[in-house]
Amino acid sequence: MKSKIMYLENKSTGHHGSAWIGFVEFSKSGQTVYFNNKALKKLKIPGISGNYFDIETGEEYWISGVKKNGQDRHKLGSGKVILDKNSIEEYLKLVDFNTIDENHFIIMELSKTDKSRFNEIENMETLSRDENRSATFYDNNRRKLTLDITL
């Protein structure tokens, strides 16, 4: 599937989480976004902050197209956005400016995603290691999750 340039922000710590602009790949179903060696699955019921979650960590992410004015961060958010150096040319075609302002961006080379490593995670059924109600919960995609810590 063709890559598309998108804005991604980790929302697990609110509006100040790490943020990136770079190429993503979508699964055949369009329900999973692969980016920077992560697999982000679409939430069936998007939260206030996130519309995807990391299938390995459970962290919520906001993913959207890039804004022409370059103001992708939430108005209450702060911090520089990491811009994949391989997407700069395409990004500049999408926005209303001609150069990258290093006061707002950090230019880095992001990792390619090995999608095959996520096949097992996405297709396995999560098992409960503890029957205690507080040790397990369901995400809003109705997958049973377990905590790796003792409560």
C-alpha positions as a Python dict, from the first residue, in 0.01 Angstrom:
ca = {
    (1, 'M'): (0, 0, 0),
    (2, 'K'): (121, 353, -76),
    (3, 'S'): (270, 562, 202),
    (4, 'K'): (102, 883, 311),
    (5, 'I'): (241, 1174, 510),
    (6, 'M'): (60, 1223, 843),
    (7, 'Y'): (80, 1399, 1178),
    (8, 'L'): (103, 1172, 1485),
    (9, 'E'): (103, 1270, 1852),
    (10, 'N'): (136, 1054, 2162),
    (11, 'K'): (-160, 1155, 2380),
    (12, 'S'): (-80, 934, 2681),
    (13, 'T'): (57, 1239, 2864),
    (14, 'G'): (-193, 1494, 2734),
    (15, 'H'): (-128, 1763, 2475),
    (16, 'H'): (248, 1779, 2538),
    (17, 'G'): (343, 1431, 2416),
    (18, 'S'): (595, 1352, 2147),
    (19, 'A'): (478, 1443, 1797),
    (20, 'W'): (593, 1342, 1450),
    (21, 'I'): (531, 1416, 1086),
    (22, 'G'): (631, 1145, 845),
    (23, 'F'): (521, 874, 609),
    (24, 'V'): (286, 606, 742),
    (25, 'E'): (159, 286, 587),
    (26, 'F'): (-191, 150, 638),
    (27, 'S'): (-293, -214, 672),
    (28, 'K'): (-516, -361, 401),
    (29, 'S'): (-821, -300, 621),
    (30, 'G'): (-710, 56, 700),
    (31, 'Q'): (-749, -16, 1074),
    (32, 'T'): (-376, -22, 1155),
    (33, 'V'): (-118, 248, 1086),
    (34, 'Y'): (248, 147, 1073),
    (35, 'F'): (493, 421, 1166),
    (36, 'N'): (844, 444, 1312),
    (37, 'N'): (849, 75, 1409),
    (38, 'K'): (506, 99, 1576),
    (39, 'A'): (168, -51, 1491),
    (40, 'L'): (-116, 184, 1586),
    (41, 'K'): (-464, 33, 1579),
    (42, 'K'): (-774, 245, 1524),
    (43, 'L'): (-996, 280, 1832),
    (44, 'K'): (-1352, 173, 1760),
    (45, 'I'): (-1472, 445, 1996),
    (46, 'P'): (-1218, 728, 1974),
    (47, 'G'): (-1137, 896, 2301),
    (48, 'I'): (-1122, 1268, 2364),
    (49, 'S'): (-748, 1274, 2302),
    (50, 'G'): (-667, 970, 2091),
    (51, 'N'): (-805, 792, 1788),
    (52, 'Y'): (-546, 508, 1774),
    (53, 'F'): (-357, 297, 2028),
    (54, 'D'): (-15, 130, 2020),
    (55, 'I'): (-78, -246, 2011),
    (56, 'E'): (235, -309, 2219),
    (57, 'T'): (206, -43, 2490),
    (58, 'G'): (-161, 60, 2485),
    (59, 'E'): (-63, 428, 2462),
    (60, 'E'): (-313, 648, 2276),
    (61, 'Y'): (-216, 848, 1970),
    (62, 'W'): (-382, 1117, 1763),
    (63, 'I'): (-326, 1069, 1390),
    (64, 'S'): (-441, 1313, 1124),
    (65, 'G'): (-342, 1470, 797),
    (66, 'V'): (-103, 1764, 816),
    (67, 'K'): (-241, 2118, 831),
    (68, 'K'): (-145, 2359, 555),
    (69, 'N'): (-55, 2629, 809),
    (70, 'G'): (188, 2397, 994),
    (71, 'Q'): (-1, 2432, 1323),
    (72, 'D'): (-64, 2061, 1382),
    (73, 'R'): (-23, 2061, 1761),
    (74, 'H'): (-332, 2112, 1977),
    (75, 'K'): (-370, 2477, 2076),
    (76, 'L'): (-296, 2383, 2440),
    (77, 'G'): (2, 2166, 2346),
    (78, 'S'): (367, 2251, 2321),
    (79, 'G'): (696, 2107, 2210),
    (80, 'K'): (878, 2062, 1883),
    (81, 'V'): (747, 1822, 1621),
    (82, 'I'): (988, 1558, 1492),
    (83, 'L'): (993, 1574, 1114),
    (84, 'D'): (1119, 1268, 927),
    (85, 'K'): (1400, 1390, 703),
    (86, 'N'): (1275, 1155, 429),
    (87, 'S'): (941, 1337, 419),
    (88, 'I'): (1060, 1700, 407),
    (89, 'E'): (1015, 1743, 31),
    (90, 'E'): (662, 1600, 36),
    (91, 'Y'): (573, 1796, 352),
    (92, 'L'): (678, 2127, 194),
    (93, 'K'): (446, 2053, -102),
    (94, 'L'): (152, 2024, 142),
    (95, 'V'): (207, 2335, 356),
    (96, 'D'): (200, 2709, 292),
    (97, 'F'): (571, 2772, 360),
    (98, 'N'): (894, 2692, 177),
    (99, 'T'): (1146, 2618, 454),
    (100, 'I'): (1148, 2423, 778),
    (101, 'D'): (1156, 2643, 1090),
    (102, 'E'): (1389, 2466, 1332),
    (103, 'N'): (1222, 2653, 1621),
    (104, 'H'): (920, 2429, 1564),
    (105, 'F'): (1072, 2110, 1420),
    (106, 'I'): (1345, 1859, 1493),
    (107, 'I'): (1462, 1685, 1177),
    (108, 'M'): (1545, 1317, 1224),
    (109, 'E'): (1550, 998, 1023),
    (110, 'L'): (1272, 774, 1149),
    (111, 'S'): (1276, 393, 1144),
    (112, 'K'): (1109, 178, 882),
    (113, 'T'): (848, -54, 1032),
    (114, 'D'): (884, -430, 1006),
    (115, 'K'): (513, -503, 979),
    (116, 'S'): (564, -879, 1004),
    (117, 'R'): (663, -854, 1370),
    (118, 'F'): (315, -727, 1454),
    (119, 'N'): (123, -1012, 1286),
    (120, 'E'): (154, -1237, 1591),
    (121, 'I'): (53, -961, 1832),
    (122, 'E'): (-252, -859, 1631),
    (123, 'N'): (-371, -1213, 1578),
    (124, 'M'): (-314, -1360, 1923),
    (125, 'E'): (-579, -1376, 2189),
    (126, 'T'): (-470, -1204, 2506),
    (127, 'L'): (-475, -1438, 2803),
    (128, 'S'): (-554, -1341, 3159),
    (129, 'R'): (-268, -1414, 3399),
    (130, 'D'): (-469, -1309, 3703),
    (131, 'E'): (-841, -1352, 3759),
    (132, 'N'): (-853, -1055, 3995),
    (133, 'R'): (-1086, -797, 3837),
    (134, 'S'): (-838, -513, 3888),
    (135, 'A'): (-564, -703, 3704),
    (136, 'T'): (-752, -725, 3375),
    (137, 'F'): (-958, -487, 3170),
    (138, 'Y'): (-1100, -454, 2821),
    (139, 'D'): (-993, -187, 2578),
    (140, 'N'): (-1269, -24, 2376),
    (141, 'N'): (-1205, -268, 2093),
    (142, 'R'): (-1323, -542, 2333),
    (143, 'R'): (-980, -705, 2352),
    (144, 'K'): (-903, -834, 2699),
    (145, 'L'): (-582, -681, 2826),
    (146, 'T'): (-374, -774, 3128),
    (147, 'L'): (-146, -568, 3343),
    (148, 'D'): (214, -680, 3379),
    (149, 'I'): (231, -555, 3737),
    (150, 'T'): (92, -693, 4060),
    (151, 'L'): (-172, -471, 4215),
}
